[in-house]
Structure formats: C-alpha cells, structure tokens
PDB file of C-alpha atoms in Angstrom:
ATOM      1  CA  UNK A 356       1.262 -13.656  41.775  1.00 40.00           C
ATOM      2  CA  UNK A 357      -1.510 -14.199  39.192  1.00 44.00           C
ATOM      3  CA  UNK A 358      -1.538 -12.013  36.108  1.00 56.00           C
ATOM      4  CA  UNK A 359      -4.381  -9.503  35.997  1.00 68.00           C
ATOM      5  CA  UNK A 360      -7.140 -10.359  33.528  1.00 77.00           C
ATOM      6  CA  UNK A 361      -7.260  -7.983  30.547  1.00 88.00           C
ATOM      7  CA  UNK A 362     -10.290  -5.701  30.427  1.00 94.00           C
ATOM      8  CA  UNK A 363     -11.055  -6.775  26.850  1.00 97.00           C
ATOM      9  CA  UNK A 364      -9.571  -9.560  24.764  1.00 97.00           C
ATOM     10  CA  UNK A 365     -10.100 -10.365  21.085  1.00 98.00           C
ATOM     11  CA  UNK A 366      -9.549 -14.021  20.211  1.00 97.00           C
ATOM     12  CA  UNK A 367      -9.410 -14.893  16.498  1.00 97.00           C
ATOM     13  CA  UNK A 368     -12.223 -12.450  15.754  1.00 98.00           C
ATOM     14  CA  UNK A 369     -13.566 -11.985  12.233  1.00 97.00           C
ATOM     15  CA  UNK A 370     -16.781 -10.396  10.993  1.00 97.00           C
ATOM     16  CA  UNK A 371     -18.336 -10.906   7.582  1.00 95.00           C
ATOM     17  CA  UNK A 372     -21.424  -9.256   6.157  1.00 91.00           C
ATOM     18  CA  UNK A 373     -22.945  -9.954   2.727  1.00 88.00           C
ATOM     19  CA  UNK A 374     -19.896 -12.060   1.805  1.00 86.00           C
ATOM     20  CA  UNK A 375     -17.615  -9.130   2.643  1.00 91.00           C
ATOM     21  CA  UNK A 376     -14.966  -9.479   5.329  1.00 93.00           C
ATOM     22  CA  UNK A 377     -15.155  -6.373   7.547  1.00 96.00           C
ATOM     23  CA  UNK A 378     -12.497  -7.393  10.065  1.00 97.00           C
ATOM     24  CA  UNK A 379     -10.212 -10.395   9.978  1.00 97.00           C
ATOM     25  CA  UNK A 380      -8.391 -12.493  12.579  1.00 96.00           C
ATOM     26  CA  UNK A 381      -8.171  -9.908  15.360  1.00 98.00           C
ATOM     27  CA  UNK A 382      -6.044 -11.091  18.283  1.00 98.00           C
ATOM     28  CA  UNK A 383      -5.178  -8.507  20.923  1.00 97.00           C
ATOM     29  CA  UNK A 384      -5.881  -7.449  24.500  1.00 97.00           C
ATOM     30  CA  UNK A 385      -6.817  -4.110  26.044  1.00 97.00           C
ATOM     31  CA  UNK A 386      -5.418  -3.668  29.540  1.00 95.00           C
ATOM     32  CA  UNK A 387      -7.267  -1.981  32.394  1.00 94.00           C
ATOM     33  CA  UNK A 388      -6.670   1.747  32.561  1.00 94.00           C
ATOM     34  CA  UNK A 389      -5.009   2.087  29.163  1.00 95.00           C
ATOM     35  CA  UNK A 390      -6.019   4.413  26.329  1.00 95.00           C
ATOM     36  CA  UNK A 391      -5.933   2.387  23.129  1.00 97.00           C
ATOM     37  CA  UNK A 392      -6.340   4.471  19.980  1.00 97.00           C
ATOM     38  CA  UNK A 393      -7.564   2.610  16.901  1.00 97.00           C
ATOM     39  CA  UNK A 394      -6.113   4.525  13.980  1.00 96.00           C
ATOM     40  CA  UNK A 395      -6.819   3.972  10.324  1.00 95.00           C
ATOM     41  CA  UNK A 396      -8.222   5.239   7.061  1.00 93.00           C
ATOM     42  CA  UNK A 397     -11.971   5.390   6.395  1.00 92.00           C
ATOM     43  CA  UNK A 398     -13.276   1.863   5.959  1.00 92.00           C
ATOM     44  CA  UNK A 399     -10.283   0.217   7.629  1.00 95.00           C
ATOM     45  CA  UNK A 400     -12.420  -1.541  10.270  1.00 96.00           C
ATOM     46  CA  UNK A 401     -11.651   0.565  13.345  1.00 96.00           C
ATOM     47  CA  UNK A 402     -15.261   1.494  14.215  1.00 95.00           C
ATOM     48  CA  UNK A 403     -16.410  -2.053  13.467  1.00 96.00           C
ATOM     49  CA  UNK A 404     -13.762  -3.360  15.876  1.00 97.00           C
ATOM     50  CA  UNK A 405     -14.918  -0.972  18.594  1.00 96.00           C
ATOM     51  CA  UNK A 406     -18.603  -1.883  18.140  1.00 96.00           C
ATOM     52  CA  UNK A 407     -17.771  -5.549  18.685  1.00 97.00           C
ATOM     53  CA  UNK A 408     -16.813  -4.698  22.281  1.00 97.00           C
ATOM     54  CA  UNK A 409     -20.295  -3.608  23.371  1.00 95.00           C
ATOM     55  CA  UNK A 410     -22.116  -6.099  21.118  1.00 95.00           C
ATOM     56  CA  UNK A 411     -23.498  -3.562  18.699  1.00 94.00           C
ATOM     57  CA  UNK A 412     -21.953  -6.080  16.319  1.00 95.00           C
ATOM     58  CA  UNK A 413     -21.396  -9.804  16.891  1.00 95.00           C
ATOM     59  CA  UNK A 414     -18.436 -11.640  15.320  1.00 96.00           C
ATOM     60  CA  UNK A 415     -19.035 -14.387  12.794  1.00 96.00           C
ATOM     61  CA  UNK A 416     -15.891 -16.101  14.058  1.00 97.00           C
ATOM     62  CA  UNK A 417     -13.970 -16.021  17.340  1.00 97.00           C
ATOM     63  CA  UNK A 418     -14.966 -14.299  20.559  1.00 97.00           C
ATOM     64  CA  UNK A 419     -14.481 -11.116  22.571  1.00 97.00           C
ATOM     65  CA  UNK A 420     -13.834 -11.507  26.284  1.00 97.00           C
ATOM     66  CA  UNK A 421     -14.958  -8.720  28.635  1.00 96.00           C
ATOM     67  CA  UNK A 422     -13.838  -8.931  32.270  1.00 94.00           C
ATOM     68  CA  UNK A 423     -12.989 -12.589  31.759  1.00 94.00           C
ATOM     69  CA  UNK A 424     -16.397 -13.515  30.282  1.00 95.00           C
ATOM     70  CA  UNK A 425     -17.298 -13.860  26.566  1.00 96.00           C
ATOM     71  CA  UNK A 426     -19.548 -10.978  25.505  1.00 95.00           C
ATOM     72  CA  UNK A 427     -22.067 -13.498  24.152  1.00 93.00           C
ATOM     73  CA  UNK A 428     -22.570 -14.729  27.727  1.00 95.00           C
ATOM     74  CA  UNK A 429     -23.264 -11.236  29.079  1.00 95.00           C
ATOM     75  CA  UNK A 430     -26.741  -9.806  29.353  1.00 94.00           C
ATOM     76  CA  UNK A 431     -26.591  -7.040  26.721  1.00 93.00           C
ATOM     77  CA  UNK A 432     -27.981  -4.372  29.037  1.00 90.00           C
ATOM     78  CA  UNK A 433     -25.611  -5.265  31.867  1.00 91.00           C
ATOM     79  CA  UNK A 434     -22.661  -5.294  29.460  1.00 94.00           C
ATOM     80  CA  UNK A 435     -23.491  -1.873  28.028  1.00 91.00           C
ATOM     81  CA  UNK A 436     -23.956  -0.381  31.470  1.00 89.00           C
ATOM     82  CA  UNK A 437     -20.284  -1.140  32.053  1.00 93.00           C
ATOM     83  CA  UNK A 438     -19.336   0.710  28.872  1.00 94.00           C
ATOM     84  CA  UNK A 439     -19.687   4.438  28.245  1.00 91.00           C
ATOM     85  CA  UNK A 440     -20.140   5.347  24.584  1.00 90.00           C
ATOM     86  CA  UNK A 441     -19.320   8.691  22.953  1.00 87.00           C
ATOM     87  CA  UNK A 442     -19.843   9.324  19.237  1.00 81.00           C
ATOM     88  CA  UNK A 443     -19.181  12.225  16.882  1.00 72.00           C
ATOM     89  CA  UNK A 444     -22.904  12.987  16.517  1.00 65.00           C
ATOM     90  CA  UNK A 445     -23.184  13.113  20.347  1.00 70.00           C
ATOM     91  CA  UNK A 446     -26.820  11.961  20.386  1.00 80.00           C
ATOM     92  CA  UNK A 447     -28.109  14.201  23.190  1.00 88.00           C
ATOM     93  CA  UNK A 448     -31.882  14.096  23.620  1.00 91.00           C
ATOM     94  CA  UNK A 449     -33.071  17.526  22.403  1.00 92.00           C
ATOM     95  CA  UNK A 450     -36.122  17.638  24.696  1.00 95.00           C
ATOM     96  CA  UNK A 451     -34.071  16.978  27.852  1.00 94.00           C
ATOM     97  CA  UNK A 452     -31.964  19.493  29.754  1.00 95.00           C
ATOM     98  CA  UNK A 453     -28.228  18.958  30.190  1.00 95.00           C
ATOM     99  CA  UNK A 454     -28.898  17.757  33.733  1.00 95.00           C
ATOM    100  CA  UNK A 455     -31.415  15.154  32.576  1.00 94.00           C
ATOM    101  CA  UNK A 456     -29.242  14.042  29.635  1.00 94.00           C
ATOM    102  CA  UNK A 457     -26.264  13.420  31.911  1.00 93.00           C
ATOM    103  CA  UNK A 458     -28.371  11.786  34.613  1.00 93.00           C
ATOM    104  CA  UNK A 459     -30.299   9.506  32.257  1.00 90.00           C
ATOM    105  CA  UNK A 460     -28.383   6.248  32.804  1.00 87.00           C
ATOM    106  CA  UNK A 461     -28.197   6.620  36.621  1.00 91.00           C
ATOM    107  CA  UNK A 462     -31.960   7.267  36.684  1.00 91.00           C
ATOM    108  CA  UNK A 463     -32.550   4.106  34.618  1.00 86.00           C
ATOM    109  CA  UNK A 464     -30.421   2.244  37.148  1.00 87.00           C
ATOM    110  CA  UNK A 465     -32.631   3.448  39.992  1.00 89.00           C
ATOM    111  CA  UNK A 466     -30.352   6.035  41.593  1.00 92.00           C
ATOM    112  CA  UNK A 467     -32.059   8.427  44.003  1.00 94.00           C
ATOM    113  CA  UNK A 468     -32.748  11.945  42.660  1.00 92.00           C
ATOM    114  CA  UNK A 469     -30.412  13.610  45.176  1.00 94.00           C
ATOM    115  CA  UNK A 470     -27.621  11.188  44.244  1.00 94.00           C
ATOM    116  CA  UNK A 471     -28.179  11.856  40.520  1.00 94.00           C
ATOM    117  CA  UNK A 472     -28.115  15.624  41.009  1.00 94.00           C
ATOM    118  CA  UNK A 473     -24.860  15.375  42.953  1.00 95.00           C
ATOM    119  CA  UNK A 474     -23.295  13.153  40.270  1.00 94.00           C
ATOM    120  CA  UNK A 475     -24.388  15.479  37.450  1.00 94.00           C
ATOM    121  CA  UNK A 476     -22.905  18.468  39.276  1.00 94.00           C
ATOM    122  CA  UNK A 477     -19.639  16.594  39.846  1.00 92.00           C
ATOM    123  CA  UNK A 478     -19.357  15.548  36.197  1.00 92.00           C
ATOM    124  CA  UNK A 479     -20.179  18.955  34.734  1.00 93.00           C
ATOM    125  CA  UNK A 480     -17.401  20.419  36.866  1.00 90.00           C
ATOM    126  CA  UNK A 481     -15.124  17.617  35.668  1.00 87.00           C
ATOM    127  CA  UNK A 482     -15.686  18.401  31.969  1.00 88.00           C
ATOM    128  CA  UNK A 483     -15.365  22.156  32.473  1.00 88.00           C
ATOM    129  CA  UNK A 484     -19.016  23.247  32.466  1.00 91.00           C
ATOM    130  CA  UNK A 485     -20.398  25.243  35.399  1.00 94.00           C
ATOM    131  CA  UNK A 486     -23.512  23.403  36.656  1.00 94.00           C
ATOM    132  CA  UNK A 487     -25.213  26.653  37.678  1.00 94.00           C
ATOM    133  CA  UNK A 488     -24.842  27.923  34.121  1.00 95.00           C
ATOM    134  CA  UNK A 489     -25.374  24.789  32.031  1.00 95.00           C
ATOM    135  CA  UNK A 490     -27.472  22.235  33.952  1.00 94.00           C
ATOM    136  CA  UNK A 491     -30.836  23.655  32.844  1.00 95.00           C
ATOM    137  CA  UNK A 492     -29.869  24.422  29.264  1.00 95.00           C
ATOM    138  CA  UNK A 493     -31.102  22.371  26.324  1.00 95.00           C
ATOM    139  CA  UNK A 494     -28.799  20.937  23.640  1.00 92.00           C
ATOM    140  CA  UNK A 495     -29.779  23.581  21.059  1.00 93.00           C
ATOM    141  CA  UNK A 496     -28.440  26.231  23.457  1.00 95.00           C
ATOM    142  CA  UNK A 497     -24.933  24.716  23.451  1.00 93.00           C
ATOM    143  CA  UNK A 498     -21.953  25.078  21.134  1.00 89.00           C
ATOM    144  CA  UNK A 499     -20.461  22.009  19.455  1.00 87.00           C
ATOM    145  CA  UNK A 500     -17.666  21.811  22.024  1.00 87.00           C
ATOM    146  CA  UNK A 501     -20.094  22.156  24.912  1.00 90.00           C
ATOM    147  CA  UNK A 502     -22.282  19.376  23.492  1.00 90.00           C
ATOM    148  CA  UNK A 503     -19.266  17.069  23.294  1.00 88.00           C
ATOM    149  CA  UNK A 504     -18.393  17.834  26.915  1.00 89.00           C
ATOM    150  CA  UNK A 505     -21.942  16.910  27.895  1.00 91.00           C
ATOM    151  CA  UNK A 506     -21.622  13.718  25.823  1.00 89.00           C
ATOM    152  CA  UNK A 507     -18.478  12.738  27.720  1.00 90.00           C
ATOM    153  CA  UNK A 508     -20.157  13.553  31.053  1.00 90.00           C
ATOM    154  CA  UNK A 509     -23.153  11.401  30.124  1.00 91.00           C
ATOM    155  CA  UNK A 510     -20.891   8.479  29.166  1.00 90.00           C
ATOM    156  CA  UNK A 511     -19.182   8.722  32.570  1.00 90.00           C
ATOM    157  CA  UNK A 512     -22.374   9.200  34.584  1.00 90.00           C
ATOM    158  CA  UNK A 513     -22.765   5.677  35.956  1.00 87.00           C
ATOM    159  CA  UNK A 514     -18.979   5.337  36.410  1.00 89.00           C
ATOM    160  CA  UNK A 515     -18.409   2.596  33.790  1.00 92.00           C
ATOM    161  CA  UNK A 516     -14.937   1.023  33.755  1.00 93.00           C
ATOM    162  CA  UNK A 517     -14.713   1.225  29.931  1.00 95.00           C
ATOM    163  CA  UNK A 518     -15.220   4.175  27.589  1.00 94.00           C
ATOM    164  CA  UNK A 519     -15.654   3.775  23.825  1.00 95.00           C
ATOM    165  CA  UNK A 520     -15.134   6.955  21.797  1.00 93.00           C
ATOM    166  CA  UNK A 521     -15.826   7.004  18.059  1.00 92.00           C
ATOM    167  CA  UNK A 522     -14.179  10.099  16.537  1.00 88.00           C
ATOM    168  CA  UNK A 523     -15.869  12.256  19.205  1.00 85.00           C
ATOM    169  CA  UNK A 524     -13.994  15.462  18.334  1.00 83.00           C
ATOM    170  CA  UNK A 525     -13.933  15.030  14.557  1.00 78.00           C
ATOM    171  CA  UNK A 526     -16.643  17.593  13.730  1.00 73.00           C
ATOM    172  CA  UNK A 527     -15.162  20.389  15.844  1.00 79.00           C
ATOM    173  CA  UNK A 528     -13.030  23.300  14.726  1.00 84.00           C
ATOM    174  CA  UNK A 529      -9.253  22.745  15.196  1.00 84.00           C
ATOM    175  CA  UNK A 530      -8.893  25.014  18.254  1.00 86.00           C
ATOM    176  CA  UNK A 531     -11.843  23.524  20.158  1.00 83.00           C
ATOM    177  CA  UNK A 532     -10.699  20.050  19.150  1.00 84.00           C
ATOM    178  CA  UNK A 533      -7.215  20.582  20.573  1.00 87.00           C
ATOM    179  CA  UNK A 534      -8.686  22.018  23.796  1.00 85.00           C
ATOM    180  CA  UNK A 535     -10.916  18.963  24.250  1.00 86.00           C
ATOM    181  CA  UNK A 536      -8.082  16.559  23.439  1.00 89.00           C
ATOM    182  CA  UNK A 537      -5.946  18.124  26.150  1.00 88.00           C
ATOM    183  CA  UNK A 538      -8.808  18.178  28.644  1.00 86.00           C
ATOM    184  CA  UNK A 539      -9.669  14.569  27.903  1.00 87.00           C
ATOM    185  CA  UNK A 540      -6.036  13.542  28.385  1.00 89.00           C
ATOM    186  CA  UNK A 541      -6.059  15.254  31.777  1.00 87.00           C
ATOM    187  CA  UNK A 542      -9.373  13.571  32.612  1.00 86.00           C
ATOM    188  CA  UNK A 543      -8.021  10.151  31.631  1.00 87.00           C
ATOM    189  CA  UNK A 544      -4.923  10.602  33.774  1.00 87.00           C
ATOM    190  CA  UNK A 545      -7.207  11.394  36.709  1.00 86.00           C
ATOM    191  CA  UNK A 546      -9.886   8.715  36.231  1.00 87.00           C
ATOM    192  CA  UNK A 547      -7.813   5.882  34.671  1.00 91.00           C
ATOM    193  CA  UNK A 548     -10.704   4.482  32.650  1.00 93.00           C
ATOM    194  CA  UNK A 549     -10.057   1.853  30.017  1.00 95.00           C
ATOM    195  CA  UNK A 550     -10.510   3.842  26.794  1.00 95.00           C
ATOM    196  CA  UNK A 551     -10.853   2.718  23.193  1.00 97.00           C
ATOM    197  CA  UNK A 552     -10.681   5.785  20.963  1.00 96.00           C
ATOM    198  CA  UNK A 553     -11.280   5.647  17.209  1.00 95.00           C
ATOM    199  CA  UNK A 554      -9.704   8.255  14.929  1.00 94.00           C
ATOM    200  CA  UNK A 555      -8.140   8.751  11.504  1.00 91.00           C
ATOM    201  CA  UNK A 556      -6.079  11.663  12.851  1.00 90.00           C
ATOM    202  CA  UNK A 557      -2.443  10.723  13.543  1.00 92.00           C
ATOM    203  CA  UNK A 558      -1.890  13.861  15.645  1.00 90.00           C
ATOM    204  CA  UNK A 559      -4.851  12.982  17.861  1.00 92.00           C
ATOM    205  CA  UNK A 560      -3.516   9.452  18.263  1.00 94.00           C
ATOM    206  CA  UNK A 561      -0.154  10.701  19.510  1.00 93.00           C
ATOM    207  CA  UNK A 562      -1.782  13.107  21.975  1.00 92.00           C
ATOM    208  CA  UNK A 563      -4.137  10.572  23.559  1.00 93.00           C
ATOM    209  CA  UNK A 564      -2.762   7.042  23.167  1.00 95.00           C
ATOM    210  CA  UNK A 565      -0.893   4.825  25.563  1.00 95.00           C
ATOM    211  CA  UNK A 566      -0.894   2.392  22.608  1.00 97.00           C
ATOM    212  CA  UNK A 567      -1.825   2.847  18.954  1.00 97.00           C
ATOM    213  CA  UNK A 568      -3.516   0.058  17.008  1.00 97.00           C
ATOM    214  CA  UNK A 569      -3.320   0.659  13.266  1.00 97.00           C
ATOM    215  CA  UNK A 570      -6.139  -0.872  11.226  1.00 97.00           C
ATOM    216  CA  UNK A 571      -5.718  -1.539   7.505  1.00 96.00           C
ATOM    217  CA  UNK A 572      -8.211  -3.374   5.301  1.00 95.00           C
ATOM    218  CA  UNK A 573      -9.899  -4.994   8.296  1.00 96.00           C
ATOM    219  CA  UNK A 574      -6.704  -6.182   9.964  1.00 97.00           C
ATOM    220  CA  UNK A 575      -4.796  -4.878  12.958  1.00 97.00           C
ATOM    221  CA  UNK A 576      -1.394  -4.469  11.346  1.00 97.00           C
ATOM    222  CA  UNK A 577       0.486  -2.692  14.158  1.00 96.00           C
ATOM    223  CA  UNK A 578      -0.127  -2.387  17.912  1.00 97.00           C
ATOM    224  CA  UNK A 579       2.572  -0.379  19.676  1.00 96.00           C
ATOM    225  CA  UNK A 580       3.265   2.445  22.087  1.00 96.00           C
ATOM    226  CA  UNK A 581       3.577   5.832  20.321  1.00 95.00           C
ATOM    227  CA  UNK A 582       7.354   5.646  20.661  1.00 95.00           C
ATOM    228  CA  UNK A 583       7.538   2.183  19.073  1.00 96.00           C
ATOM    229  CA  UNK A 584       4.956   3.183  16.461  1.00 95.00           C
ATOM    230  CA  UNK A 585       7.319   5.936  15.307  1.00 93.00           C
ATOM    231  CA  UNK A 586      10.011   3.306  14.666  1.00 93.00           C
ATOM    232  CA  UNK A 587       7.813   0.901  12.699  1.00 93.00           C
ATOM    233  CA  UNK A 588       8.708   0.217   9.081  1.00 93.00           C
ATOM    234  CA  UNK A 589       5.195  -0.962   8.191  1.00 93.00           C
ATOM    235  CA  UNK A 590       4.176   0.759   4.946  1.00 94.00           C
ATOM    236  CA  UNK A 591       0.826   1.951   6.331  1.00 93.00           C
ATOM    237  CA  UNK A 592       2.540   3.378   9.405  1.00 93.00           C
ATOM    238  CA  UNK A 593       4.976   5.219   7.147  1.00 92.00           C
ATOM    239  CA  UNK A 594       2.053   6.703   5.200  1.00 91.00           C
ATOM    240  CA  UNK A 595       0.508   8.078   8.400  1.00 91.00           C
ATOM    241  CA  UNK A 596       3.842   9.360   9.678  1.00 90.00           C
ATOM    242  CA  UNK A 597       4.319  11.188   6.379  1.00 86.00           C
ATOM    243  CA  UNK A 598       1.021  12.968   7.078  1.00 78.00           C
ATOM    244  CA  UNK A 599       2.342  13.918  10.504  1.00 69.00           C
ATOM    245  CA  UNK A 600       5.516  15.379   8.972  1.00 60.00           C
ATOM    246  CA  UNK A 601       3.529  17.415   6.446  1.00 56.00           C
ATOM    247  CA  UNK A 602       1.453  18.914   9.307  1.00 54.00           C
ATOM    248  CA  UNK A 603       4.589  20.110  11.051  1.00 51.00           C
ATOM    249  CA  UNK A 604       6.182  21.746   7.977  1.00 46.00           C
TER     250      UNK A 604
END
C-alpha cells in the first residue's frame, strides 16, 4: 500500500530578507486532516512559516510542496483557492453584508446564486450564527466574536482542504475566545480540514492542536503531539510550560 502524500511539506526551507534570516532550514510535513499549531514568541517566525504555504512569501532556499506539487509550480490563484485564510483583523468588506462577505469566493468561482445562498446559510449555521438574523447585517453591526465567526465561514465557503489561521482569536476577550476555541475544535472534528494555526498562547495550543510546532528564532525546534510536548526538555518548551503552570495557579 502506498503512503499517502502529505498535504504540505517543507523541504530545507529558509527565507532571508535584507540580509536577515527570517526562517531557517525548515523540514517538516503537515498531514491531511491534522491541526498543526505553530507556537512561539513574537518574531519567532511562525506567521512567516504559515505565509510560505499560500505563497504570500516565497522561500529564498528550498521548496514547499502542496498536494505533491511545489508551490512555485502552482498558479497562485488556484493555490489560494485551495486554502482558506483567517487572520486576527478578520478583513471583512465593510460595504458588503455578511451574506455577500461569506459568498464572495464562491461567486468569484462562478457558483450559481441559489447555490451560494444555500452554502452561506449552511456555513452560518455551522459557525453558530442564525442566517435569518445575521445574513443581511453589515460588519459594523457585529460584535468581535461574531465577526470572527463570519471570517471562519468565509474561509470555508468554497470548501478548501486547507485552513490557515493567524492568531484569529487573539483580539477577543477571554470568555469569547474560549467559546470560539471550543466551537472551532468541534468544527474541526466534524470537517477534518488540514489546519495550520498560529498562536503565542500555550493554552490555546493545547486546546486545538493534534501536533504543536514550536518556533524559536526562525527555527522549528520541537514538533510533537501535546502529550509528547509536555515531556520535552527543550529550554524553550520549558519556558512555555512554565507559563502554563502560572496560569493554573
């Protein structure tokens, strides 16, 4: 039986800018259906690593393989249509309703209006927003948590196999953040997307990750399941685990 091709593979990837090494010698694979959390301090290279996947950044050395094909050989538009993208700032279009924001990518792909409307309704239900109540609202009429739910729905609209999430819940209050973490975990268990989730929050990593990749000074220093991560003696891991202990005191 042939081994399944990884969804994403980094092969000897480095990125330099203005003589500064942003990430160095990245070698790892992301399996289909897993939730990989990239954890690290500010400036550790986690967001840079994620942006290399959808070619928002291009490596100066090595290559990233997506679905068995180097990202440099993909048409950029076709590549990004296979990748949902959720960021902390959300980026909803203020002049479009929730329905039109969520349905934007399917409409660009030529879906029929009835099909788009059905998909938007399905996704709003999925992220816990009643379509009858929220579909015709504008972003300024939503709370921060509701905007993030719409952002997740929009990223899922065209049913991409991969979802990139860059600290999407970081600006929310602690209660709303925990609610969305739990709802996203439930959503991931149902949809089985391949997720790359960037955070500096160790608690969030343990809630969401099937594996945790710890970035430090542009290098991936540890890549383990949460259980194995807890056993690591890496000094940077120990620093993060100390933060976790202080939260629970």
